[in-house]
């Protein structure tokens, strides 16, 4: 699976525009206002038995800076970033990598890799651009789920 760019691992640490933050080796930057993303945050929190994942809202200073560092826009509805061991992934690559890291049945998300890249990207774009219309809005930061809250870096 390709990374978002050819950045070296943990290149964001050398970028003065990215505020310092402490997180493990599995970091998701997602839209804190999206109901689908809120469901994704709950899914990660429930499945992350090793408690490896951190979730950063793209609306936060850190989230926005990370997206910009990797050539993405914090205002673009298709922006979803997953950092694993310092490497960045987006789109369905991020979803599949998240499933691989969570393990178990979630490894089956790799089935998306059987689709041609253009089909993967098109499917992701349709869902991402219409996520508010399809799934509504929510506030990840206001979720009462304690498992989500302890992973949230604001």
PDB file of N, CA and C in Angstrom, residues 63-140:
ATOM      1  N   UNK A  63      -3.762  18.332  14.248  1.00  0.00           N
ATOM      2  CA  UNK A  63      -4.375  17.633  13.123  1.00  0.00           C
ATOM      3  C   UNK A  63      -4.243  18.398  11.817  1.00  0.00           C
ATOM      4  N   UNK A  64      -4.549  19.680  11.853  1.00  0.00           N
ATOM      5  CA  UNK A  64      -4.447  20.509  10.646  1.00  0.00           C
ATOM      6  C   UNK A  64      -3.006  20.570  10.149  1.00  0.00           C
ATOM      7  N   UNK A  65      -2.058  20.732  11.068  1.00  0.00           N
ATOM      8  CA  UNK A  65      -0.646  20.817  10.680  1.00  0.00           C
ATOM      9  C   UNK A  65      -0.155  19.504  10.076  1.00  0.00           C
ATOM     10  N   UNK A  66      -0.591  18.386  10.625  1.00  0.00           N
ATOM     11  CA  UNK A  66      -0.198  17.086  10.067  1.00  0.00           C
ATOM     12  C   UNK A  66      -0.743  16.919   8.653  1.00  0.00           C
ATOM     13  N   UNK A  67      -2.003  17.288   8.444  1.00  0.00           N
ATOM     14  CA  UNK A  67      -2.582  17.183   7.104  1.00  0.00           C
ATOM     15  C   UNK A  67      -1.800  18.047   6.111  1.00  0.00           C
ATOM     16  N   UNK A  68      -1.513  19.265   6.482  1.00  0.00           N
ATOM     17  CA  UNK A  68      -0.768  20.165   5.587  1.00  0.00           C
ATOM     18  C   UNK A  68       0.623  19.594   5.317  1.00  0.00           C
ATOM     19  N   UNK A  69       1.271  19.077   6.352  1.00  0.00           N
ATOM     20  CA  UNK A  69       2.614  18.499   6.179  1.00  0.00           C
ATOM     21  C   UNK A  69       2.603  17.413   5.108  1.00  0.00           C
ATOM     22  N   UNK A  70       1.548  16.616   5.071  1.00  0.00           N
ATOM     23  CA  UNK A  70       1.468  15.523   4.108  1.00  0.00           C
ATOM     24  C   UNK A  70       0.729  15.903   2.827  1.00  0.00           C
ATOM     25  N   UNK A  71       0.585  17.209   2.580  1.00  0.00           N
ATOM     26  CA  UNK A  71       0.026  17.683   1.321  1.00  0.00           C
ATOM     27  C   UNK A  71      -1.480  17.547   1.212  1.00  0.00           C
ATOM     28  N   UNK A  72      -2.144  17.513   2.354  1.00  0.00           N
ATOM     29  CA  UNK A  72      -3.599  17.404   2.368  1.00  0.00           C
ATOM     30  C   UNK A  72      -4.184  18.692   2.933  1.00  0.00           C
ATOM     31  N   UNK A  73      -5.465  18.904   2.692  1.00  0.00           N
ATOM     32  CA  UNK A  73      -6.114  20.120   3.168  1.00  0.00           C
ATOM     33  C   UNK A  73      -7.029  19.812   4.351  1.00  0.00           C
ATOM     34  N   UNK A  74      -6.888  20.558   5.447  1.00  0.00           N
ATOM     35  CA  UNK A  74      -7.790  20.368   6.583  1.00  0.00           C
ATOM     36  C   UNK A  74      -9.240  20.703   6.266  1.00  0.00           C
ATOM     37  N   UNK A  75      -9.488  21.422   5.193  1.00  0.00           N
ATOM     38  CA  UNK A  75     -10.862  21.762   4.823  1.00  0.00           C
ATOM     39  C   UNK A  75     -11.430  20.825   3.749  1.00  0.00           C
ATOM     40  N   UNK A  76     -10.630  19.890   3.270  1.00  0.00           N
ATOM     41  CA  UNK A  76     -11.080  18.948   2.250  1.00  0.00           C
ATOM     42  C   UNK A  76     -11.798  17.785   2.923  1.00  0.00           C
ATOM     43  N   UNK A  77     -13.050  17.525   2.548  1.00  0.00           N
ATOM     44  CA  UNK A  77     -13.806  16.454   3.202  1.00  0.00           C
ATOM     45  C   UNK A  77     -13.237  15.058   2.957  1.00  0.00           C
ATOM     46  N   UNK A  78     -12.337  14.918   2.015  1.00  0.00           N
ATOM     47  CA  UNK A  78     -11.765  13.596   1.765  1.00  0.00           C
ATOM     48  C   UNK A  78     -10.495  13.346   2.582  1.00  0.00           C
ATOM     49  N   UNK A  79     -10.081  14.327   3.370  1.00  0.00           N
ATOM     50  CA  UNK A  79      -8.854  14.174   4.154  1.00  0.00           C
ATOM     51  C   UNK A  79      -9.079  13.266   5.356  1.00  0.00           C
ATOM     52  N   UNK A  80      -8.382  12.171   5.370  1.00  0.00           N
ATOM     53  CA  UNK A  80      -8.337  11.247   6.506  1.00  0.00           C
ATOM     54  C   UNK A  80      -6.943  10.673   6.478  1.00  0.00           C
ATOM     55  N   UNK A  81      -6.233  10.820   7.555  1.00  0.00           N
ATOM     56  CA  UNK A  81      -4.819  10.473   7.598  1.00  0.00           C
ATOM     57  C   UNK A  81      -4.573   9.447   8.683  1.00  0.00           C
ATOM     58  N   UNK A  82      -3.791   8.445   8.357  1.00  0.00           N
ATOM     59  CA  UNK A  82      -3.394   7.434   9.328  1.00  0.00           C
ATOM     60  C   UNK A  82      -1.879   7.367   9.329  1.00  0.00           C
ATOM     61  N   UNK A  83      -1.291   7.553  10.485  1.00  0.00           N
ATOM     62  CA  UNK A  83       0.156   7.440  10.642  1.00  0.00           C
ATOM     63  C   UNK A  83       0.457   6.132  11.359  1.00  0.00           C
ATOM     64  N   UNK A  84       1.332   5.346  10.753  1.00  0.00           N
ATOM     65  CA  UNK A  84       1.732   4.077  11.361  1.00  0.00           C
ATOM     66  C   UNK A  84       3.246   3.985  11.301  1.00  0.00           C
ATOM     67  N   UNK A  85       3.844   3.897  12.477  1.00  0.00           N
ATOM     68  CA  UNK A  85       5.300   3.834  12.569  1.00  0.00           C
ATOM     69  C   UNK A  85       5.970   4.953  11.785  1.00  0.00           C
ATOM     70  N   UNK A  86       5.345   6.124  11.813  1.00  0.00           N
ATOM     71  CA  UNK A  86       5.907   7.303  11.170  1.00  0.00           C
ATOM     72  C   UNK A  86       5.553   7.480   9.714  1.00  0.00           C
ATOM     73  N   UNK A  87       4.977   6.476   9.068  1.00  0.00           N
ATOM     74  CA  UNK A  87       4.568   6.583   7.670  1.00  0.00           C
ATOM     75  C   UNK A  87       3.109   7.003   7.592  1.00  0.00           C
ATOM     76  N   UNK A  88       2.768   7.775   6.562  1.00  0.00           N
ATOM     77  CA  UNK A  88       1.418   8.317   6.416  1.00  0.00           C
ATOM     78  C   UNK A  88       0.656   7.603   5.309  1.00  0.00           C
ATOM     79  N   UNK A  89      -0.630   7.332   5.575  1.00  0.00           N
ATOM     80  CA  UNK A  89      -1.526   6.700   4.617  1.00  0.00           C
ATOM     81  C   UNK A  89      -2.850   7.460   4.624  1.00  0.00           C
ATOM     82  N   UNK A  90      -3.544   7.434   3.485  1.00  0.00           N
ATOM     83  CA  UNK A  90      -4.843   8.096   3.409  1.00  0.00           C
ATOM     84  C   UNK A  90      -5.798   7.218   2.613  1.00  0.00           C
ATOM     85  N   UNK A  91      -7.034   7.700   2.478  1.00  0.00           N
ATOM     86  CA  UNK A  91      -8.052   7.033   1.691  1.00  0.00           C
ATOM     87  C   UNK A  91      -8.283   5.621   2.207  1.00  0.00           C
ATOM     88  N   UNK A  92      -8.612   4.694   1.320  1.00  0.00           N
ATOM     89  CA  UNK A  92      -8.857   3.315   1.735  1.00  0.00           C
ATOM     90  C   UNK A  92      -7.591   2.648   2.251  1.00  0.00           C
ATOM     91  N   UNK A  93      -6.429   3.137   1.818  1.00  0.00           N
ATOM     92  CA  UNK A  93      -5.179   2.603   2.369  1.00  0.00           C
ATOM     93  C   UNK A  93      -5.153   2.767   3.883  1.00  0.00           C
ATOM     94  N   UNK A  94      -5.618   3.914   4.359  1.00  0.00           N
ATOM     95  CA  UNK A  94      -5.652   4.174   5.797  1.00  0.00           C
ATOM     96  C   UNK A  94      -6.619   3.227   6.502  1.00  0.00           C
ATOM     97  N   UNK A  95      -7.771   2.991   5.895  1.00  0.00           N
ATOM     98  CA  UNK A  95      -8.759   2.093   6.492  1.00  0.00           C
ATOM     99  C   UNK A  95      -8.208   0.669   6.559  1.00  0.00           C
ATOM    100  N   UNK A  96      -7.628   0.215   5.478  1.00  0.00           N
ATOM    101  CA  UNK A  96      -7.075  -1.143   5.438  1.00  0.00           C
ATOM    102  C   UNK A  96      -5.935  -1.286   6.438  1.00  0.00           C
ATOM    103  N   UNK A  97      -5.044  -0.310   6.485  1.00  0.00           N
ATOM    104  CA  UNK A  97      -3.920  -0.373   7.437  1.00  0.00           C
ATOM    105  C   UNK A  97      -4.426  -0.369   8.878  1.00  0.00           C
ATOM    106  N   UNK A  98      -5.464   0.404   9.148  1.00  0.00           N
ATOM    107  CA  UNK A  98      -6.050   0.413  10.489  1.00  0.00           C
ATOM    108  C   UNK A  98      -6.575  -0.980  10.829  1.00  0.00           C
ATOM    109  N   UNK A  99      -7.281  -1.595   9.901  1.00  0.00           N
ATOM    110  CA  UNK A  99      -7.789  -2.946  10.118  1.00  0.00           C
ATOM    111  C   UNK A  99      -6.669  -3.956  10.341  1.00  0.00           C
ATOM    112  N   UNK A 100      -5.595  -3.822   9.585  1.00  0.00           N
ATOM    113  CA  UNK A 100      -4.458  -4.725   9.766  1.00  0.00           C
ATOM    114  C   UNK A 100      -3.863  -4.579  11.161  1.00  0.00           C
ATOM    115  N   UNK A 101      -3.763  -3.355  11.620  1.00  0.00           N
ATOM    116  CA  UNK A 101      -3.182  -3.099  12.942  1.00  0.00           C
ATOM    117  C   UNK A 101      -4.092  -3.610  14.053  1.00  0.00           C
ATOM    118  N   UNK A 102      -5.399  -3.462  13.878  1.00  0.00           N
ATOM    119  CA  UNK A 102      -6.337  -3.938  14.884  1.00  0.00           C
ATOM    120  C   UNK A 102      -6.373  -5.465  14.930  1.00  0.00           C
ATOM    121  N   UNK A 103      -6.134  -6.098  13.796  1.00  0.00           N
ATOM    122  CA  UNK A 103      -6.056  -7.548  13.745  1.00  0.00           C
ATOM    123  C   UNK A 103      -7.407  -8.232  13.740  1.00  0.00           C
ATOM    124  N   UNK A 104      -7.377  -9.536  13.934  1.00  0.00           N
ATOM    125  CA  UNK A 104      -8.596 -10.331  13.951  1.00  0.00           C
ATOM    126  C   UNK A 104      -9.350 -10.232  12.639  1.00  0.00           C
ATOM    127  N   UNK A 105     -10.648 -10.218  12.753  1.00  0.00           N
ATOM    128  CA  UNK A 105     -11.519 -10.165  11.576  1.00  0.00           C
ATOM    129  C   UNK A 105     -11.295  -8.887  10.761  1.00  0.00           C
ATOM    130  N   UNK A 106     -10.789  -7.857  11.396  1.00  0.00           N
ATOM    131  CA  UNK A 106     -10.603  -6.573  10.708  1.00  0.00           C
ATOM    132  C   UNK A 106      -9.524  -6.641   9.639  1.00  0.00           C
ATOM    133  N   UNK A 107      -8.708  -7.675   9.674  1.00  0.00           N
ATOM    134  CA  UNK A 107      -7.736  -7.881   8.586  1.00  0.00           C
ATOM    135  C   UNK A 107      -8.447  -8.101   7.249  1.00  0.00           C
ATOM    136  N   UNK A 108      -9.714  -8.519   7.319  1.00  0.00           N
ATOM    137  CA  UNK A 108     -10.497  -8.764   6.109  1.00  0.00           C
ATOM    138  C   UNK A 108     -10.731  -7.485   5.306  1.00  0.00           C
ATOM    139  N   UNK A 109     -10.516  -6.329   5.906  1.00  0.00           N
ATOM    140  CA  UNK A 109     -10.642  -5.077   5.145  1.00  0.00           C
ATOM    141  C   UNK A 109      -9.657  -5.039   3.979  1.00  0.00           C
ATOM    142  N   UNK A 110      -8.656  -5.899   4.024  1.00  0.00           N
ATOM    143  CA  UNK A 110      -7.683  -5.975   2.928  1.00  0.00           C
ATOM    144  C   UNK A 110      -8.345  -6.375   1.611  1.00  0.00           C
ATOM    145  N   UNK A 111      -9.582  -6.850   1.662  1.00  0.00           N
ATOM    146  CA  UNK A 111     -10.303  -7.205   0.445  1.00  0.00           C
ATOM    147  C   UNK A 111     -10.411  -5.990  -0.488  1.00  0.00           C
ATOM    148  N   UNK A 112     -10.403  -4.792   0.077  1.00  0.00           N
ATOM    149  CA  UNK A 112     -10.452  -3.585  -0.756  1.00  0.00           C
ATOM    150  C   UNK A 112      -9.237  -3.488  -1.669  1.00  0.00           C
ATOM    151  N   UNK A 113      -8.136  -4.108  -1.269  1.00  0.00           N
ATOM    152  CA  UNK A 113      -6.929  -4.079  -2.107  1.00  0.00           C
ATOM    153  C   UNK A 113      -7.096  -4.871  -3.402  1.00  0.00           C
ATOM    154  N   UNK A 114      -8.136  -5.692  -3.480  1.00  0.00           N
ATOM    155  CA  UNK A 114      -8.391  -6.450  -4.704  1.00  0.00           C
ATOM    156  C   UNK A 114      -8.982  -5.569  -5.798  1.00  0.00           C
ATOM    157  N   UNK A 115      -9.569  -4.457  -5.388  1.00  0.00           N
ATOM    158  CA  UNK A 115     -10.139  -3.516  -6.358  1.00  0.00           C
ATOM    159  C   UNK A 115      -9.025  -2.726  -7.021  1.00  0.00           C
ATOM    160  N   UNK A 116      -9.221  -2.363  -8.282  1.00  0.00           N
ATOM    161  CA  UNK A 116      -8.233  -1.484  -8.928  1.00  0.00           C
ATOM    162  C   UNK A 116      -8.136  -0.154  -8.158  1.00  0.00           C
ATOM    163  N   UNK A 117      -6.989   0.443  -8.174  1.00  0.00           N
ATOM    164  CA  UNK A 117      -6.739   1.696  -7.447  1.00  0.00           C
ATOM    165  C   UNK A 117      -7.782   2.746  -7.794  1.00  0.00           C
ATOM    166  N   UNK A 118      -8.135   2.876  -9.055  1.00  0.00           N
ATOM    167  CA  UNK A 118      -9.119   3.890  -9.456  1.00  0.00           C
ATOM    168  C   UNK A 118     -10.474   3.630  -8.807  1.00  0.00           C
ATOM    169  N   UNK A 119     -10.869   2.371  -8.702  1.00  0.00           N
ATOM    170  CA  UNK A 119     -12.150   2.023  -8.069  1.00  0.00           C
ATOM    171  C   UNK A 119     -12.091   2.312  -6.569  1.00  0.00           C
ATOM    172  N   UNK A 120     -10.966   2.001  -5.936  1.00  0.00           N
ATOM    173  CA  UNK A 120     -10.798   2.297  -4.512  1.00  0.00           C
ATOM    174  C   UNK A 120     -10.941   3.790  -4.263  1.00  0.00           C
ATOM    175  N   UNK A 121     -10.208   4.557  -5.056  1.00  0.00           N
ATOM    176  CA  UNK A 121     -10.227   6.013  -4.872  1.00  0.00           C
ATOM    177  C   UNK A 121     -11.614   6.591  -5.134  1.00  0.00           C
ATOM    178  N   UNK A 122     -12.279   6.109  -6.178  1.00  0.00           N
ATOM    179  CA  UNK A 122     -13.618   6.613  -6.503  1.00  0.00           C
ATOM    180  C   UNK A 122     -14.611   6.294  -5.385  1.00  0.00           C
ATOM    181  N   UNK A 123     -14.571   5.071  -4.871  1.00  0.00           N
ATOM    182  CA  UNK A 123     -15.468   4.681  -3.794  1.00  0.00           C
ATOM    183  C   UNK A 123     -15.222   5.536  -2.547  1.00  0.00           C
ATOM    184  N   UNK A 124     -13.964   5.713  -2.198  1.00  0.00           N
ATOM    185  CA  UNK A 124     -13.632   6.522  -1.028  1.00  0.00           C
ATOM    186  C   UNK A 124     -14.100   7.970  -1.226  1.00  0.00           C
ATOM    187  N   UNK A 125     -13.848   8.528  -2.391  1.00  0.00           N
ATOM    188  CA  UNK A 125     -14.221   9.919  -2.679  1.00  0.00           C
ATOM    189  C   UNK A 125     -15.732  10.130  -2.563  1.00  0.00           C
ATOM    190  N   UNK A 126     -16.507   9.204  -3.091  1.00  0.00           N
ATOM    191  CA  UNK A 126     -17.970   9.333  -3.029  1.00  0.00           C
ATOM    192  C   UNK A 126     -18.443   9.351  -1.581  1.00  0.00           C
ATOM    193  N   UNK A 127     -17.951   8.425  -0.790  1.00  0.00           N
ATOM    194  CA  UNK A 127     -18.359   8.364   0.621  1.00  0.00           C
ATOM    195  C   UNK A 127     -17.867   9.596   1.377  1.00  0.00           C
ATOM    196  N   UNK A 128     -16.605   9.947   1.197  1.00  0.00           N
ATOM    197  CA  UNK A 128     -16.030  11.069   1.942  1.00  0.00           C
ATOM    198  C   UNK A 128     -16.713  12.397   1.604  1.00  0.00           C
ATOM    199  N   UNK A 129     -16.950  12.644   0.337  1.00  0.00           N
ATOM    200  CA  UNK A 129     -17.558  13.918  -0.058  1.00  0.00           C
ATOM    201  C   UNK A 129     -19.022  14.042   0.366  1.00  0.00           C
ATOM    202  N   UNK A 130     -19.682  12.927   0.596  1.00  0.00           N
ATOM    203  CA  UNK A 130     -21.103  12.930   0.947  1.00  0.00           C
ATOM    204  C   UNK A 130     -21.359  12.453   2.374  1.00  0.00           C
ATOM    205  N   UNK A 131     -20.330  12.399   3.193  1.00  0.00           N
ATOM    206  CA  UNK A 131     -20.462  11.783   4.515  1.00  0.00           C
ATOM    207  C   UNK A 131     -21.452  12.508   5.419  1.00  0.00           C
ATOM    208  N   UNK A 132     -21.530  13.822   5.362  1.00  0.00           N
ATOM    209  CA  UNK A 132     -22.509  14.541   6.185  1.00  0.00           C
ATOM    210  C   UNK A 132     -23.925  14.225   5.729  1.00  0.00           C
ATOM    211  N   UNK A 133     -24.118  14.165   4.419  1.00  0.00           N
ATOM    212  CA  UNK A 133     -25.440  13.878   3.874  1.00  0.00           C
ATOM    213  C   UNK A 133     -25.855  12.438   4.176  1.00  0.00           C
ATOM    214  N   UNK A 134     -24.918  11.493   4.022  1.00  0.00           N
ATOM    215  CA  UNK A 134     -25.225  10.073   4.252  1.00  0.00           C
ATOM    216  C   UNK A 134     -25.332   9.717   5.728  1.00  0.00           C
ATOM    217  N   UNK A 135     -24.458  10.291   6.560  1.00  0.00           N
ATOM    218  CA  UNK A 135     -24.330   9.842   7.951  1.00  0.00           C
ATOM    219  C   UNK A 135     -24.627  10.912   8.998  1.00  0.00           C
ATOM    220  N   UNK A 136     -24.713  12.179   8.582  1.00  0.00           N
ATOM    221  CA  UNK A 136     -24.998  13.253   9.522  1.00  0.00           C
ATOM    222  C   UNK A 136     -23.737  13.801  10.174  1.00  0.00           C
ATOM    223  N   UNK A 137     -23.963  14.680  11.126  1.00  0.00           N
ATOM    224  CA  UNK A 137     -22.857  15.307  11.837  1.00  0.00           C
ATOM    225  C   UNK A 137     -22.855  14.852  13.291  1.00  0.00           C
ATOM    226  N   UNK A 138     -21.681  14.887  13.886  1.00  0.00           N
ATOM    227  CA  UNK A 138     -21.495  14.537  15.299  1.00  0.00           C
ATOM    228  C   UNK A 138     -20.232  15.248  15.757  1.00  0.00           C
ATOM    229  N   UNK A 139     -19.968  15.195  17.027  1.00  0.00           N
ATOM    230  CA  UNK A 139     -18.762  15.811  17.570  1.00  0.00           C
ATOM    231  C   UNK A 139     -17.972  14.746  18.323  1.00  0.00           C
ATOM    232  N   UNK A 140     -16.880  14.296  17.703  1.00  0.00           N
ATOM    233  CA  UNK A 140     -16.042  13.269  18.335  1.00  0.00           C
ATOM    234  C   UNK A 140     -15.608  13.720  19.721  1.00  0.00           C
TER     235      UNK A 140
END
